mmCIF file of C-alpha atoms in Angstrom:
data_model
loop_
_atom_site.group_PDB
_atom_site.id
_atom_site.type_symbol
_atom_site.label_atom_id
_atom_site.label_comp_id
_atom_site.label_asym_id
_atom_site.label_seq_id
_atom_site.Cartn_x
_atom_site.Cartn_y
_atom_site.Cartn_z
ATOM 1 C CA UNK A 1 -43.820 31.625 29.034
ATOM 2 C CA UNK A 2 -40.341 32.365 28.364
ATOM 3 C CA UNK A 3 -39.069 31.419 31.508
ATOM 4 C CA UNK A 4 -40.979 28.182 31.700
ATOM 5 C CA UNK A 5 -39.261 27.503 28.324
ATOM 6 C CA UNK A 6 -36.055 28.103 29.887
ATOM 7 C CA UNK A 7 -36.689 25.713 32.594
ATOM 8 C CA UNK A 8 -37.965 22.686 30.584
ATOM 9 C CA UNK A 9 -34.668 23.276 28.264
ATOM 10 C CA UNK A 10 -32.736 23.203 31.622
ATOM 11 C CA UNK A 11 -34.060 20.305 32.740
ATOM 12 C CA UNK A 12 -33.807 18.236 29.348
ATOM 13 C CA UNK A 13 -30.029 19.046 29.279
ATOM 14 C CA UNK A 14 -29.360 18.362 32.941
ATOM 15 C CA UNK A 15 -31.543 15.322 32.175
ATOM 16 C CA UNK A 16 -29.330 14.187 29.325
ATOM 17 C CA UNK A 17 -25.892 14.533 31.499
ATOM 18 C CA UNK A 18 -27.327 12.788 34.384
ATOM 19 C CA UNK A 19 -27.923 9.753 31.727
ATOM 20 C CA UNK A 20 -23.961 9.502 31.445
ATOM 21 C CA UNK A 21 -21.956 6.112 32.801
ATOM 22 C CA UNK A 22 -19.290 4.482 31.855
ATOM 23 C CA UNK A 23 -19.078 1.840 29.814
ATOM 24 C CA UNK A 24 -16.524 -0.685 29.314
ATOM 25 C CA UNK A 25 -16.213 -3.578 26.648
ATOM 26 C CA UNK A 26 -14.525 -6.348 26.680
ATOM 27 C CA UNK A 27 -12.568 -7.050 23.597
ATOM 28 C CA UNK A 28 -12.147 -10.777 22.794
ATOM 29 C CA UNK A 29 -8.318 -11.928 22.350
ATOM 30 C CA UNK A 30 -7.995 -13.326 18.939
ATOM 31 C CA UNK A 31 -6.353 -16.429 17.722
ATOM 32 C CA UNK A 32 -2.761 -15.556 16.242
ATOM 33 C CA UNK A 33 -2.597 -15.636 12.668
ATOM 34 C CA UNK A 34 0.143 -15.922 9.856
ATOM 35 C CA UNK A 35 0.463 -12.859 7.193
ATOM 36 C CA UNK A 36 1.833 -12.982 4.362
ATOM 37 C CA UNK A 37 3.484 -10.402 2.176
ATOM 38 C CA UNK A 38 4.828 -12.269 -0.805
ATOM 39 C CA UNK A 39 5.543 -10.626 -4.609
ATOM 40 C CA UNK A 40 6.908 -11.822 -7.860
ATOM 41 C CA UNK A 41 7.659 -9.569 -10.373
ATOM 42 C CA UNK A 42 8.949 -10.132 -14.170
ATOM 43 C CA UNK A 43 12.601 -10.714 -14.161
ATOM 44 C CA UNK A 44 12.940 -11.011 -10.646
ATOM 45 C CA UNK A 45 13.006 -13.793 -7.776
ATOM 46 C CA UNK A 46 10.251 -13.766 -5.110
ATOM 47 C CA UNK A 47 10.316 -12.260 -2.111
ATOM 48 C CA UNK A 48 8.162 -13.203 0.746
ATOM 49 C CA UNK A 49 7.801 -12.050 4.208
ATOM 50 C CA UNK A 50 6.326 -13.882 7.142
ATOM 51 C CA UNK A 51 4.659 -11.946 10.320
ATOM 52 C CA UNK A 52 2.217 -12.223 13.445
ATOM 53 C CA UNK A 53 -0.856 -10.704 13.543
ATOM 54 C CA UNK A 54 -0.841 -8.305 16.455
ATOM 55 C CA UNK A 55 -3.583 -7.755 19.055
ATOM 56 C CA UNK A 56 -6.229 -5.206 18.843
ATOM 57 C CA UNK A 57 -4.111 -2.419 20.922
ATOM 58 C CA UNK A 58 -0.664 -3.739 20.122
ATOM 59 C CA UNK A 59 1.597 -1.138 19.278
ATOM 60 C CA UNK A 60 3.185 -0.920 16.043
ATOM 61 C CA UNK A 61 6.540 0.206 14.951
ATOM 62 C CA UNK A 62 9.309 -0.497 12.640
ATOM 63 C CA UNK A 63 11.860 -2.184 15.437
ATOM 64 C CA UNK A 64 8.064 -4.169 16.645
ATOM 65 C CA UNK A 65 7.393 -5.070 12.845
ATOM 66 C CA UNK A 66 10.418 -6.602 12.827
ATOM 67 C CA UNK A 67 10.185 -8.740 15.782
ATOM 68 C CA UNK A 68 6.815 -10.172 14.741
ATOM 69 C CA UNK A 69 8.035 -11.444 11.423
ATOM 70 C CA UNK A 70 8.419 -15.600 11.477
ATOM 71 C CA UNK A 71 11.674 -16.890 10.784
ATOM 72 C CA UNK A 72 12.422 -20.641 10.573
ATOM 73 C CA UNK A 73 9.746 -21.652 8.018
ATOM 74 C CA UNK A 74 9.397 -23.516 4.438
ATOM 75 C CA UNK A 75 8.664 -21.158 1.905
ATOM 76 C CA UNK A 76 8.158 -22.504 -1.575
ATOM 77 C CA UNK A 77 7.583 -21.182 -4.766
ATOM 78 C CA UNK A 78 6.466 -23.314 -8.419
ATOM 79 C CA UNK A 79 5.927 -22.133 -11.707
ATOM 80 C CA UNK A 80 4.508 -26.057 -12.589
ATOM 81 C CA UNK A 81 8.015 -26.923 -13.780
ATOM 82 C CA UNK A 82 10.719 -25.402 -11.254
ATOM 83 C CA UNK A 83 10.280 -25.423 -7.439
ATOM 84 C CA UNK A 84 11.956 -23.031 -5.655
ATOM 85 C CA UNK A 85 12.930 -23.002 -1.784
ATOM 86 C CA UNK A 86 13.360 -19.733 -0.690
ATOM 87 C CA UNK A 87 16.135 -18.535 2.203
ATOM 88 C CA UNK A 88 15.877 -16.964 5.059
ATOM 89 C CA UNK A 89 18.399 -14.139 4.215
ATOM 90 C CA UNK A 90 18.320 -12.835 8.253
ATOM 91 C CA UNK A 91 18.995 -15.229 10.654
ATOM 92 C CA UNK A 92 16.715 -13.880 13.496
ATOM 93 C CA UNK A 93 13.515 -12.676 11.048
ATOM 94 C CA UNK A 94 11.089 -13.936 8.514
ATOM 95 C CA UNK A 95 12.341 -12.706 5.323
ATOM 96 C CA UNK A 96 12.632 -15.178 2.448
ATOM 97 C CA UNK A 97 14.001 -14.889 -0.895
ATOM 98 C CA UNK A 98 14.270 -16.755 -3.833
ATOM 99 C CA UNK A 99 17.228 -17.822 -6.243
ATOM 100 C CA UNK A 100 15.994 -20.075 -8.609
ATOM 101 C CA UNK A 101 12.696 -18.576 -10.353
ATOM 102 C CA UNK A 102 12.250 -15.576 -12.209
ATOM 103 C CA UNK A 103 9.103 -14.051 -13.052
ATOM 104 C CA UNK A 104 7.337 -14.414 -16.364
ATOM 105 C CA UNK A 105 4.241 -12.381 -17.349
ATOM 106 C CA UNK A 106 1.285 -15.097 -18.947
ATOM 107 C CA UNK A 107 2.639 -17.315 -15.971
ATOM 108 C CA UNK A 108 0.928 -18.652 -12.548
ATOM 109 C CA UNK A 109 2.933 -19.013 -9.364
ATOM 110 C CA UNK A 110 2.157 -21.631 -6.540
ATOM 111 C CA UNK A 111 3.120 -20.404 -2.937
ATOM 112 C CA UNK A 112 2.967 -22.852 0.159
ATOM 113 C CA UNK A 113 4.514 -22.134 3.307
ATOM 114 C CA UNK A 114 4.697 -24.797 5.710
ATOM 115 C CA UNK A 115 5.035 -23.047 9.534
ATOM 116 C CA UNK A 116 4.509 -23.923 13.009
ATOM 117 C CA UNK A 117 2.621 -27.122 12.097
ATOM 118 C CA UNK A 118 0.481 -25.469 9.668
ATOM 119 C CA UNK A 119 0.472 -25.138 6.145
ATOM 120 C CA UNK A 120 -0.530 -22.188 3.888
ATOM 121 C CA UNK A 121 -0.647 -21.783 0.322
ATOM 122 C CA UNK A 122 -1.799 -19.411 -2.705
ATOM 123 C CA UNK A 123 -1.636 -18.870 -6.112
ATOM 124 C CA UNK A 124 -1.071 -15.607 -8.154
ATOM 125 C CA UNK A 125 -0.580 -15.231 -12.146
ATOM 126 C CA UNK A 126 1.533 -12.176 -13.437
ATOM 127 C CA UNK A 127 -0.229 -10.179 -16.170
ATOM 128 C CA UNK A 128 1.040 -8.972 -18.892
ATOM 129 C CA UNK A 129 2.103 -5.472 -19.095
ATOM 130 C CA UNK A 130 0.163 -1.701 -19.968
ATOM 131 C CA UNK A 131 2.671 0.408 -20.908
ATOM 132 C CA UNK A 132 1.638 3.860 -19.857
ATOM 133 C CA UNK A 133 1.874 6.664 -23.048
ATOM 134 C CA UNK A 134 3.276 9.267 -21.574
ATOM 135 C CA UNK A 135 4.308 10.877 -18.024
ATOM 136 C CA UNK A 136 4.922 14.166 -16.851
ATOM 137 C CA UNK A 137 4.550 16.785 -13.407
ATOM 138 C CA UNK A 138 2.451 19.705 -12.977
ATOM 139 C CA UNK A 139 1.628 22.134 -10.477
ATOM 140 C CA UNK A 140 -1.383 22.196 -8.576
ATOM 141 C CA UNK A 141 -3.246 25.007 -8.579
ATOM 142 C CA UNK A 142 -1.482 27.818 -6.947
ATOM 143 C CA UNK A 143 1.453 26.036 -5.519
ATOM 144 C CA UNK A 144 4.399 27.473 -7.235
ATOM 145 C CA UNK A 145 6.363 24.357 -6.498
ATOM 146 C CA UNK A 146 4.388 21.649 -5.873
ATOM 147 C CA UNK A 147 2.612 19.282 -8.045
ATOM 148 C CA UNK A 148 1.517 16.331 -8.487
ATOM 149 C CA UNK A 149 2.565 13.169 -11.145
ATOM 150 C CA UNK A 150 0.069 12.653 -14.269
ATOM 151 C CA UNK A 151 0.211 10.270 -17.121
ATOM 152 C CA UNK A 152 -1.248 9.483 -19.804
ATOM 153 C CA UNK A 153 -3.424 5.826 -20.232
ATOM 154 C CA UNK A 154 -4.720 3.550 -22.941
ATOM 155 C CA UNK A 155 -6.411 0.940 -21.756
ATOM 156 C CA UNK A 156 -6.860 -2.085 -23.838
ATOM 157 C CA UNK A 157 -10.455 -3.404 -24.671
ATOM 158 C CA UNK A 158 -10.684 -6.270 -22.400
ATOM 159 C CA UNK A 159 -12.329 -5.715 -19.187
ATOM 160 C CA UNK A 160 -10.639 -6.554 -15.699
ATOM 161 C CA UNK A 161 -7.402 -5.150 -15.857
ATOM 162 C CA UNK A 162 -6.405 -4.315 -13.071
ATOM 163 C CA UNK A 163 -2.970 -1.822 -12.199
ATOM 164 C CA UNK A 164 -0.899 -0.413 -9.418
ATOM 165 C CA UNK A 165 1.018 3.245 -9.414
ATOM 166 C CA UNK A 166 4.038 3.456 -7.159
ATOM 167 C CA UNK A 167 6.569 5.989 -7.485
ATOM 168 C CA UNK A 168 10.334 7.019 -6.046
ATOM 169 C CA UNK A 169 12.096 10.073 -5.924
ATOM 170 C CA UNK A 170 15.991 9.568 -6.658
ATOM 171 C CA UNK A 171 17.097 12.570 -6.098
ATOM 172 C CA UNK A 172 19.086 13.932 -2.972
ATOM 173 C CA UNK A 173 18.174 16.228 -0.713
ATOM 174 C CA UNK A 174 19.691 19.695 -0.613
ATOM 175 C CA UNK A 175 18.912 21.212 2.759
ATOM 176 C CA UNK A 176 19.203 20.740 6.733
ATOM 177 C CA UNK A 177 20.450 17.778 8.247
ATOM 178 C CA UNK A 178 18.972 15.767 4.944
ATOM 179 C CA UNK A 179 21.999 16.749 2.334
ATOM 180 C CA UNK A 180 23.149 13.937 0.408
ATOM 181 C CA UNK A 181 20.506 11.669 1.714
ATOM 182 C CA UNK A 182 18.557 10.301 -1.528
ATOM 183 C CA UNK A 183 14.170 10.966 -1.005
ATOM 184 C CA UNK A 184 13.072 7.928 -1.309
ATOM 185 C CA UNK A 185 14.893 4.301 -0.542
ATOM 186 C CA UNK A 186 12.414 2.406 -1.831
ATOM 187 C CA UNK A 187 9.348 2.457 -4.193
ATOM 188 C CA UNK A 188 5.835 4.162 -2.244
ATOM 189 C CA UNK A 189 2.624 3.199 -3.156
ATOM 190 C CA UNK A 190 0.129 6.241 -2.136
ATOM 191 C CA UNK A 191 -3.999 5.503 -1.244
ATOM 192 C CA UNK A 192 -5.562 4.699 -3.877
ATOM 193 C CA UNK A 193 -2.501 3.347 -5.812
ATOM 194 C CA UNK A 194 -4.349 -0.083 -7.111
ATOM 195 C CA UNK A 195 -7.185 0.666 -9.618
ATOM 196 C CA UNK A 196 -9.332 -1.120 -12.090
ATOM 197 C CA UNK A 197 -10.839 -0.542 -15.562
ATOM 198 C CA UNK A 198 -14.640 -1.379 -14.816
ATOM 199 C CA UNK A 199 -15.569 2.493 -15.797
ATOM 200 C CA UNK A 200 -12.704 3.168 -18.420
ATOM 201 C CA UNK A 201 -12.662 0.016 -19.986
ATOM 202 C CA UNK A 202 -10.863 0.719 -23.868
ATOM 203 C CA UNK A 203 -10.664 4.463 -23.086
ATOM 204 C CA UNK A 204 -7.316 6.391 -23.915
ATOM 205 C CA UNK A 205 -7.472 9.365 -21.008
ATOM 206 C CA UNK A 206 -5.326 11.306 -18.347
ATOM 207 C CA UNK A 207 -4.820 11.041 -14.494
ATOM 208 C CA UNK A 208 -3.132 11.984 -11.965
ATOM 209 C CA UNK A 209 -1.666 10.593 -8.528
ATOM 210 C CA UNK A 210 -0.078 12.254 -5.375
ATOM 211 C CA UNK A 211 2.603 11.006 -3.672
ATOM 212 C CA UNK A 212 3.122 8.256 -1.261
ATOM 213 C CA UNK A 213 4.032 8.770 2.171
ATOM 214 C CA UNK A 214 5.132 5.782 5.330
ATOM 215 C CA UNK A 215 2.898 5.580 8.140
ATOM 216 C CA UNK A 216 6.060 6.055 10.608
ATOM 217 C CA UNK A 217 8.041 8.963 8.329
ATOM 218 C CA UNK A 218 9.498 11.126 10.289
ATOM 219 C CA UNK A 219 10.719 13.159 7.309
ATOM 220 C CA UNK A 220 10.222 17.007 7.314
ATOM 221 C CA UNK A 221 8.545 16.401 3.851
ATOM 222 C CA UNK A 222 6.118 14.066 5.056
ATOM 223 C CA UNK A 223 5.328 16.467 7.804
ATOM 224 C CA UNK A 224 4.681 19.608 6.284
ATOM 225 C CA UNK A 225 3.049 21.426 3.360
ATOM 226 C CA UNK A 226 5.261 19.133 1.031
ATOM 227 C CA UNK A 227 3.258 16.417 2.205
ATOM 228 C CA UNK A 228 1.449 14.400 -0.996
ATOM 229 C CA UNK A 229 3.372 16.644 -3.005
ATOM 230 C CA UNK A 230 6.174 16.125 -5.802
ATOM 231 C CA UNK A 231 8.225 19.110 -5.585
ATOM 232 C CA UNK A 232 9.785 21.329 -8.565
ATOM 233 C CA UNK A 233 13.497 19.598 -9.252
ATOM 234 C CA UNK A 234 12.536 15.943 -8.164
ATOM 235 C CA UNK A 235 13.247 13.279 -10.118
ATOM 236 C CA UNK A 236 10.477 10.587 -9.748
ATOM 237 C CA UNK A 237 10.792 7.226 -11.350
ATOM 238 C CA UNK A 238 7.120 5.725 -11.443
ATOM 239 C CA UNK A 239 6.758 2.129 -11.394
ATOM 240 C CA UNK A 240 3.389 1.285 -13.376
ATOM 241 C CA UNK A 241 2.061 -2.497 -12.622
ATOM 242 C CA UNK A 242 -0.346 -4.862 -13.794
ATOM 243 C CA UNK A 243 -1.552 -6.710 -11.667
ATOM 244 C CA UNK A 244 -4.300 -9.896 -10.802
ATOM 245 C CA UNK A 245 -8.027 -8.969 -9.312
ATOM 246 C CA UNK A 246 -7.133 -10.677 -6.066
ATOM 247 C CA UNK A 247 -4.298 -8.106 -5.758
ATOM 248 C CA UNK A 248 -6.392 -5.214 -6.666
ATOM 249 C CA UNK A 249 -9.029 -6.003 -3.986
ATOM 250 C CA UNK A 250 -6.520 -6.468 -1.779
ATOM 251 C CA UNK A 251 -4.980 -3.148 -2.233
ATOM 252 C CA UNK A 252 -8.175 -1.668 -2.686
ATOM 253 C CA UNK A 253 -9.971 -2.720 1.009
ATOM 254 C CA UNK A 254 -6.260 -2.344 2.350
ATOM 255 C CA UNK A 255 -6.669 1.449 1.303
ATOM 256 C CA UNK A 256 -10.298 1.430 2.858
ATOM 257 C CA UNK A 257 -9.062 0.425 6.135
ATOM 258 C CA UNK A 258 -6.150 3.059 6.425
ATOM 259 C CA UNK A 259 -8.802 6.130 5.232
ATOM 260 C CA UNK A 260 -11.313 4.997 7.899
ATOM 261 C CA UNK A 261 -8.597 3.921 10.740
ATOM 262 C CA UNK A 262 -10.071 5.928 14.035
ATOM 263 C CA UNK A 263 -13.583 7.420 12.264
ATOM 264 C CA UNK A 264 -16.149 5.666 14.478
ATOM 265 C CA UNK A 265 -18.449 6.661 11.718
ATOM 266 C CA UNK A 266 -16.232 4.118 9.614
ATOM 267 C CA UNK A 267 -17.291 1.031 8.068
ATOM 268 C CA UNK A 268 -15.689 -2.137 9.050
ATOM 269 C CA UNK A 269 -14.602 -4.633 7.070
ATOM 270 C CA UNK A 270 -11.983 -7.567 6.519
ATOM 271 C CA UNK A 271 -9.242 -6.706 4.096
ATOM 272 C CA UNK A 272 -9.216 -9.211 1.241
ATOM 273 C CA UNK A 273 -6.667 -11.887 1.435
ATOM 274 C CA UNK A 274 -6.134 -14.845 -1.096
ATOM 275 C CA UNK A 275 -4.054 -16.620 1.503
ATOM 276 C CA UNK A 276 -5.805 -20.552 2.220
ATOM 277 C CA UNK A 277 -5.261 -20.604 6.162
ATOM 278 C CA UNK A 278 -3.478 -17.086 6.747
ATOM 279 C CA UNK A 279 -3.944 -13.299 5.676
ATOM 280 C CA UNK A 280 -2.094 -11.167 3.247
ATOM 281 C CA UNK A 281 -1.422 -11.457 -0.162
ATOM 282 C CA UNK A 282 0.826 -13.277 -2.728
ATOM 283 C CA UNK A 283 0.961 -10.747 -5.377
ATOM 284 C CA UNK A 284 1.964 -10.863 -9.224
ATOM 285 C CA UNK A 285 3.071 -7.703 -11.021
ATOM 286 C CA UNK A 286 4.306 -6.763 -14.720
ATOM 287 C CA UNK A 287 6.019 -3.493 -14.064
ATOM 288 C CA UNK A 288 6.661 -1.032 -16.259
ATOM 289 C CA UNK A 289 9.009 1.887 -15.375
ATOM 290 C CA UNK A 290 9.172 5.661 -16.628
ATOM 291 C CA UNK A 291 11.001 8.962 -15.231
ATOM 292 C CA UNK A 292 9.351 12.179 -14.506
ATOM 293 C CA UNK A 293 11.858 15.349 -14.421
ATOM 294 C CA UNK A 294 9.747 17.367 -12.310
ATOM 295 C CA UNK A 295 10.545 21.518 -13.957
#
């Protein structure tokens, strides 16, 4: 008996191997697209960039980022009263910035962007601001060093607001090749930076929030055990922002796509875009800004 068991076993598994072929799909080409990454903020000018959707394997980079943005288009911006034509501040790529409006939370913005033949437009409104209560670091767990950023929330009694968390280290460097070199050039949103208040709607309470890293970093930081971390003797400016719903569930499916990128168990879906005739976004934020000595 054992030994016919054996052989039926054998035979189901060299039954199941001899099952395998090959199998090759065809991936339809899709049309190009526009995307667009446009923001106004309070007290500043908007800033829009243009780019090409990329094809299904295209490889992506910083110099091939770059070479798909759009230059030569019509970028517009009106607050109902002022119209603003943005420049192209780079002669060869599709960056556009304004000079004439500043932001204003309470107020909507009107986007259009005429380019190659076509015509896209959007509208955002910039909330007004949640000041945070308080910020501070602490260590996580066991880490000696490392920690992560927490603050302290209330959240006013109106339901749908909705807020972004993006922080930047200012501080330099103080070892290898990396001395004098400040952390962070720029502002990094982390997953799960845009939330909303549908389950702490009027509720004062604390959270926390890792920190951000760039797909293409190539920082030793971003590499190692520092990774997500804010390390003792950082100085982290955190730039708190309310935002609109459509920018929230942009963010929010945004995030979904990068956690599921390459798990065929994963979901698929469309990230949100409030873009008539292109993808992206067209974002308005009401930032607020605190510092974090991190001892």
């Amino acid at each position: 008996m054992k030994r016919s068991k054996y052989l039926i076993l054998s035979g189901l598994i060299a039954l199941l191997f001899s099952c395998e072929k090959n199998v090759s799909v065809d991936i339809p080409t899709a049309s190009e697209e526009v995307v667009v990454e446009g923001r106004i903020e309070t007290d500043t000018f908007p800033i829009v960039v243009l780019s090409k959707t990329l094809p299904f394997f295209g490889e992506i980079n910083r110099n091939e980022f770059l070479n798909q943005t759009i230059p030569g288009a019509t970028v517009i911006v009106s607050d109902g009263t002022l119209t603003d034509t943005l420049l192209q501040i780079l002669p060869d790529y599709g960056v556009y910035f304004g000079t004439q409006i500043r932001g204003q939370a309470g107020k909507s913005y009107t986007l259009s962007v005429q380019v190659n033949g076509k015509t896209l437009r959007s509208v955002t409104t910039i909330p007004y601001p949640v000041k945070l209560d308080s910020v501070w670091w602490k260590v996580n767990g066991n880490k000696d060093s490392l920690g992560f950023a927490w603050a302290h929330l209330t959240d006013p009694d109106t339901i749908g607001n909705c807020y972004q968390w993006l922080a930047q280290r200012i501080n330099k460097y103080t070892y290898g090749k990396d001395i004098g070199r400040q952390k962070d050039s720029v502002f990094v949103a982390g997953l799960g930076s845009a939330f909303e208040d549908k389950f702490f709607n009027g509720k004062s309470f604390d959270f926390s929030f890792a920190r951000g890293t760039f797909s293409f970093s190539d920082k030793e930081d971003d590499t190692n055990d520092e990774q997500f971390y804010f390390k003792r003797g950082d100085t982290v400016v955190v730039k708190y922002c309310s935002i609109d719903r459509a920018s929230f569930e942009f963010w929010r499916t945004e995030d979904s796509q990068v956690q599921s990128n390459g798990n065929p168990f994963g979901s698929p879906a469309p990230i949100s875009t409030n873009i008539n005739g292109g993808l992206g976004i067209w974002a308005g934020y009401a930032p607020q800004y605190d510092t974090i000595f991190c001892k």
